[in-house]
Amino acid sequence: MEKILNRHPSLRPVWKEVPDSKNGFLLWLNFMERRGGALATDDDVDFEMPNKIYEIIYEMTDWDGEAVDHFLTEKASILNEVRRIGLLEHQSAAGISVDRYSFVPASFAKKCMDLLCADARVAAGKGDSERALESLRAALGIARHHAGIEVPSLINETIAVLGQLTVYQTAVRDVIPALDLDPSDLRVWREKLQPVSNERFSQVMRGEFFVGVRGLVIPWVNYDPEKMMEDGLPDKDAFYDALAGLMKFRMNRTDWLNPLGMWQVSHGVWEYEFDSDLSRESRDLIDVYSIGFEVYTKGWTRARSIYRYYNAALAIAAGDEPPLELITGKAFLFDEKTRVLSFPDDPVLEGLQPEEDVVVPLAS
């Protein structure tokens, strides 16, 4: 890996210095491996939900705060550990083996963030605004620990995207309306619940290259137990250079494209001319490595736009000027009578909006 990075220094990670005791990403990995890596069945350490709780939290049935509160109380020691980790400010992958985070279990992280959001709803039902905000911040913190490291992969970023969307939906739809918050309170909430996902997609590309090559591609190229490539790739160095060139091209492209371009991205935008001497095996492997990239790019841009939408709802609730819609730069549509906030009427936004419009909560 060092040899590859020496040839392509712009892809080299710039590592942060974070003490182990304050490194949210390291502590999260430790927790996940200890508690969730094998989905242990011991009731003292497992986050498995009874069917009733699962159906409540994932909205297959009506909300039952008392039942959820009872379940979370039983799991308080685990939930409190997740909360403590989520509230840590810093995260770094420096000095951590890539093998530990090349395939982060997304379902376990998402479950923990969902339970923190459920705890926020329970707290709001009891009028405890401090705990409600703390639980939402902790859920965002778990997302930040995945997206905020020096080498966030597409998996890490996906976890962050899913967690953040749940946090914002829960805050605006379920938590804030249940609390007695004045405009100054809502401004604090808006400040504390800022999105944590990377604004520069190039950082994700750098992370995807580092994690993918070190954790997946190098072992794959150097050892194939099924002998699908009898002698491995015939042009390993050329393959790594071609893959690095592709990732640098994407980094430059994504920095150049505006949000509308990212939303309308098509295959032609990402066409990259490989060296004509690159072997068929290397080209095929790069194709495998690139599966889903365009779809992910659109999804990532859609998520950023929805973050802006929820932020606008919080701004209106606080009596502040809301931000403009991300893709078009137009104002969101707010019906003062129904308090429904909608996306601008523009055909370019088809498929972008969330499944249901937000009702902007009233301040006290």
XYZ file of C-alpha atoms in Angstrom:
364
model
C 0.000 0.000 0.000
C 2.832 2.377 0.829
C 4.301 1.870 -2.635
C 0.974 2.781 -4.240
C 0.558 5.895 -2.086
C 4.098 7.013 -2.888
C 3.145 6.998 -6.568
C -0.145 8.786 -5.854
C 0.459 11.152 -2.898
C -2.852 12.997 -3.343
C -4.591 9.801 -2.205
C -2.540 9.528 0.971
C -4.649 10.034 4.119
C -3.750 12.888 6.451
C -4.071 11.312 9.875
C -5.337 13.161 12.935
C -3.918 12.796 16.418
C -6.665 11.739 18.817
C -5.990 10.065 22.196
C -7.458 6.574 22.426
C -9.617 7.582 25.382
C -11.262 10.341 23.303
C -11.365 8.561 19.945
C -15.040 7.930 19.271
C -14.335 5.737 16.241
C -11.924 3.480 18.119
C -14.251 3.177 21.107
C -17.149 2.460 18.758
C -15.205 -0.336 17.051
C -14.316 -1.778 20.453
C -17.949 -1.633 21.550
C -19.250 -3.070 18.301
C -16.812 -5.965 18.312
C -17.557 -6.716 21.929
C -21.327 -6.364 21.833
C -22.522 -6.573 18.284
C -19.904 -8.139 16.089
C -21.293 -11.621 16.492
C -24.790 -10.533 17.598
C -24.420 -12.328 20.909
C -27.544 -13.899 22.384
C -26.830 -13.123 26.043
C -29.617 -10.818 27.196
C -27.156 -8.701 29.170
C -25.177 -7.704 26.103
C -27.594 -8.079 23.211
C -29.663 -5.398 21.534
C -32.084 -7.831 19.929
C -35.604 -6.442 20.119
C -38.792 -8.332 20.911
C -41.129 -8.319 17.911
C -43.446 -5.809 19.579
C -40.628 -3.298 20.147
C -39.274 -3.815 16.636
C -42.697 -3.106 15.129
C -43.107 0.039 17.241
C -39.689 1.501 16.485
C -39.902 0.740 12.768
C -43.449 2.101 12.541
C -45.264 -1.122 11.717
C -47.704 -0.281 14.494
C -48.651 2.733 16.612
C -46.120 4.372 18.914
C -46.154 2.997 22.462
C -43.796 5.098 24.547
C -44.388 3.090 27.703
C -43.395 -0.204 26.065
C -40.320 1.331 24.441
C -39.338 2.996 27.715
C -39.560 -0.353 29.518
C -37.343 -2.022 26.897
C -34.752 0.767 26.915
C -34.665 0.741 30.712
C -33.779 -2.959 30.592
C -30.962 -2.119 28.163
C -29.885 1.062 29.950
C -26.265 0.049 30.549
C -25.725 -0.688 26.862
C -27.623 2.367 25.636
C -25.695 4.619 28.009
C -22.407 3.289 26.652
C -23.548 4.016 23.100
C -24.626 7.488 24.209
C -21.253 8.209 25.842
C -19.423 7.166 22.687
C -21.749 9.159 20.460
C -21.231 12.331 22.483
C -17.453 12.232 22.013
C -16.287 14.995 19.703
C -13.352 13.404 17.890
C -12.740 10.366 15.713
C -9.754 8.943 13.841
C -8.736 5.747 12.080
C -5.029 6.422 12.657
C -3.190 3.337 13.848
C -6.248 1.078 13.490
C -5.977 -1.961 11.241
C -8.085 -1.543 8.106
C -9.311 -5.093 8.641
C -11.336 -3.791 11.589
C -13.360 -1.302 9.546
C -13.232 -2.360 5.898
C -16.682 -3.947 6.325
C -18.418 -2.169 9.198
C -21.708 -3.899 10.135
C -24.170 -1.249 9.016
C -27.221 -2.910 10.563
C -25.784 -2.829 14.084
C -24.800 0.840 13.846
C -28.199 1.738 12.398
C -29.953 -0.171 15.181
C -28.040 1.732 17.864
C -28.843 5.088 16.257
C -32.503 4.096 15.913
C -32.672 3.184 19.598
C -31.150 6.521 20.587
C -33.805 8.249 18.475
C -36.471 6.134 20.172
C -35.045 7.194 23.527
C -35.370 10.824 22.424
C -39.054 10.225 21.688
C -39.554 8.633 25.102
C -37.803 11.571 26.778
C -39.910 14.070 24.839
C -43.044 12.273 25.982
C -41.920 12.903 29.560
C -41.105 16.547 28.857
C -37.356 15.961 29.260
C -35.936 18.185 26.516
C -32.353 17.892 27.761
C -32.275 14.107 27.493
C -34.139 14.182 24.181
C -31.554 16.495 22.620
C -28.685 14.533 24.145
C -29.935 11.265 22.647
C -30.359 12.838 19.209
C -26.878 14.369 19.428
C -25.459 10.985 20.415
C -27.112 9.349 17.406
C -25.566 12.020 15.174
C -22.266 11.369 16.941
C -22.322 7.701 15.935
C -22.898 8.890 12.369
C -20.021 11.368 12.743
C -17.657 8.664 13.947
C -18.253 6.794 10.685
C -18.165 9.754 8.294
C -15.631 11.925 10.100
C -12.582 9.672 10.035
C -9.754 10.394 7.622
C -10.716 7.499 5.333
C -14.526 7.186 5.247
C -15.601 4.444 2.853
C -18.894 4.351 0.994
C -20.155 1.962 3.675
C -19.207 4.414 6.421
C -20.853 7.263 4.579
C -24.003 5.216 3.983
C -24.284 4.508 7.712
C -23.941 8.230 8.419
C -26.540 9.163 5.794
C -29.122 6.697 7.117
C -28.539 7.692 10.733
C -28.780 11.404 10.058
C -32.017 11.120 8.114
C -33.566 9.216 11.021
C -32.360 11.849 13.501
C -33.792 14.774 11.533
C -37.103 13.074 10.844
C -37.447 12.088 14.495
C -36.530 15.559 15.740
C -38.883 17.521 13.492
C -41.811 15.105 13.304
C -41.874 13.464 16.737
C -39.655 15.070 19.367
C -39.897 18.856 19.026
C -43.722 18.921 18.693
C -43.967 17.030 21.995
C -41.859 19.588 23.869
C -42.438 23.154 25.050
C -39.601 24.903 23.205
C -39.367 28.624 22.532
C -37.529 30.118 19.515
C -34.246 30.464 21.424
C -34.444 26.783 22.394
C -35.048 25.825 18.774
C -32.017 27.817 17.656
C -29.908 25.780 20.063
C -31.400 22.556 18.707
C -30.724 23.652 15.149
C -27.112 24.437 16.010
C -26.616 21.137 17.851
C -28.195 19.038 15.097
C -26.077 20.116 12.151
C -25.348 17.438 9.512
C -22.070 15.628 9.944
C -21.761 13.847 6.605
C -18.921 14.944 4.338
C -19.682 17.979 2.210
C -16.788 17.153 -0.093
C -17.345 13.857 -1.804
C -13.650 13.765 -2.717
C -12.883 12.872 0.903
C -15.117 9.818 0.571
C -13.339 8.888 -2.661
C -9.984 9.065 -0.897
C -11.320 6.903 1.898
C -12.935 4.414 -0.473
C -9.641 4.043 -2.320
C -7.601 3.520 0.836
C -10.035 1.159 2.541
C -11.001 -0.688 -0.612
C -7.485 -1.238 -1.895
C -5.965 -2.091 1.475
C -8.845 -4.145 2.826
C -10.239 -5.810 -0.281
C -8.360 -5.358 -3.535
C -4.817 -6.166 -2.396
C -5.861 -9.426 -0.683
C -8.024 -10.277 -3.685
C -5.311 -9.595 -6.250
C -2.579 -11.345 -4.298
C -4.543 -14.405 -3.281
C -7.477 -16.068 -4.975
C -8.404 -19.361 -3.269
C -10.743 -20.317 -6.096
C -8.055 -19.729 -8.713
C -10.341 -17.561 -10.792
C -7.154 -15.757 -11.781
C -4.566 -18.509 -11.985
C -1.602 -16.189 -11.684
C -3.339 -13.136 -10.278
C -3.387 -9.987 -12.380
C -0.738 -9.904 -15.108
C -0.234 -6.152 -14.584
C -0.696 -5.409 -10.888
C 1.151 -2.095 -10.857
C -0.739 -0.890 -13.918
C -3.990 -1.950 -12.266
C -3.273 0.029 -9.090
C -2.219 3.064 -11.120
C -5.385 2.842 -13.229
C -7.599 2.539 -10.158
C -5.808 5.463 -8.504
C -6.232 7.504 -11.677
C -9.938 6.737 -11.740
C -10.395 7.778 -8.105
C -8.454 11.027 -8.593
C -10.565 11.752 -11.666
C -13.716 11.254 -9.596
C -12.360 13.420 -6.794
C -11.743 16.272 -9.217
C -15.062 15.703 -10.948
C -17.146 15.717 -7.795
C -15.454 18.882 -6.578
C -16.232 20.502 -9.912
C -19.874 19.441 -10.203
C -22.507 21.589 -8.520
C -25.342 19.884 -6.583
C -27.566 19.848 -9.674
C -24.815 18.147 -11.638
C -24.385 15.581 -8.890
C -28.137 14.888 -8.887
C -28.307 14.506 -12.681
C -25.045 12.589 -12.914
C -24.918 10.035 -15.712
C -22.389 7.507 -16.883
C -20.887 9.920 -19.386
C -19.739 12.243 -16.620
C -17.598 9.479 -15.151
C -16.043 8.114 -18.354
C -12.332 7.751 -17.804
C -9.806 6.754 -20.439
C -7.664 3.885 -19.213
C -4.291 3.046 -20.696
C -4.874 0.958 -23.802
C -2.375 -1.618 -22.519
C -4.359 -2.339 -19.351
C -5.251 -6.019 -19.248
C -8.801 -7.297 -19.577
C -8.537 -8.809 -16.089
C -7.631 -5.431 -14.619
C -10.463 -3.687 -16.452
C -12.949 -6.295 -15.244
C -11.794 -5.908 -11.641
C -12.111 -2.123 -11.823
C -15.650 -2.563 -13.172
C -16.497 -4.744 -10.171
C -14.971 -2.173 -7.829
C -17.092 0.595 -9.390
C -20.493 -1.100 -9.182
C -23.148 1.232 -7.827
C -21.041 4.385 -7.835
C -23.445 6.510 -9.894
C -26.457 5.361 -7.878
C -24.629 6.145 -4.657
C -23.629 9.597 -5.884
C -27.260 10.456 -6.547
C -28.344 9.051 -3.193
C -25.663 11.014 -1.380
C -26.783 14.231 -3.074
C -30.438 13.498 -2.319
C -29.573 13.019 1.351
C -27.766 16.367 1.492
C -30.823 18.062 -0.004
C -33.137 16.464 2.563
C -30.811 17.572 5.373
C -31.270 21.130 4.047
C -35.048 20.612 3.992
C -35.210 19.591 7.658
C -32.854 22.420 8.570
C -35.225 24.837 6.853
C -38.102 23.468 8.938
C -36.137 24.089 12.134
C -35.228 27.596 10.968
C -38.872 28.487 10.292
C -39.915 27.065 13.661
C -37.309 29.284 15.341
C -38.445 32.347 13.386
C -35.214 32.505 11.369
C -34.611 32.835 7.645
C -34.607 29.311 6.179
C -31.878 28.135 3.811
C -32.706 27.678 0.135
C -33.246 24.303 -1.486
C -29.863 22.767 -2.309
C -30.313 21.626 -5.916
C -32.240 24.528 -7.467
C -31.400 27.370 -5.097
C -35.120 28.177 -4.851
C -37.059 28.835 -1.653
C -38.936 26.011 0.013
C -42.727 26.442 -0.029
C -44.269 27.056 3.399
C -48.034 27.068 3.941
C -48.583 29.183 7.060
C -52.084 27.793 7.560
C -51.230 24.082 7.496
C -47.556 24.661 8.410
C -46.567 22.150 5.736
C -43.135 22.699 4.184
C -42.709 21.500 0.609
C -39.992 21.417 -2.011
C -40.139 24.003 -4.815
C -42.207 23.052 -7.834
C -39.482 22.127 -10.295
C -39.324 19.037 -12.543
C -35.620 18.628 -11.869
C -36.487 17.668 -8.277
C -38.574 14.653 -9.254
C -37.634 11.735 -7.015
C -35.725 13.951 -4.614
C -38.307 14.696 -1.925
C -38.848 12.575 1.181
C -41.876 10.304 1.258
C -43.949 12.775 3.279
C -43.898 16.542 3.693
C -42.776 18.018 6.993
C -45.182 19.862 9.252
C -43.131 22.653 10.820
C -43.476 22.519 14.619
C -44.796 25.522 16.534
C -42.575 27.258 19.055
C -44.065 28.024 22.455
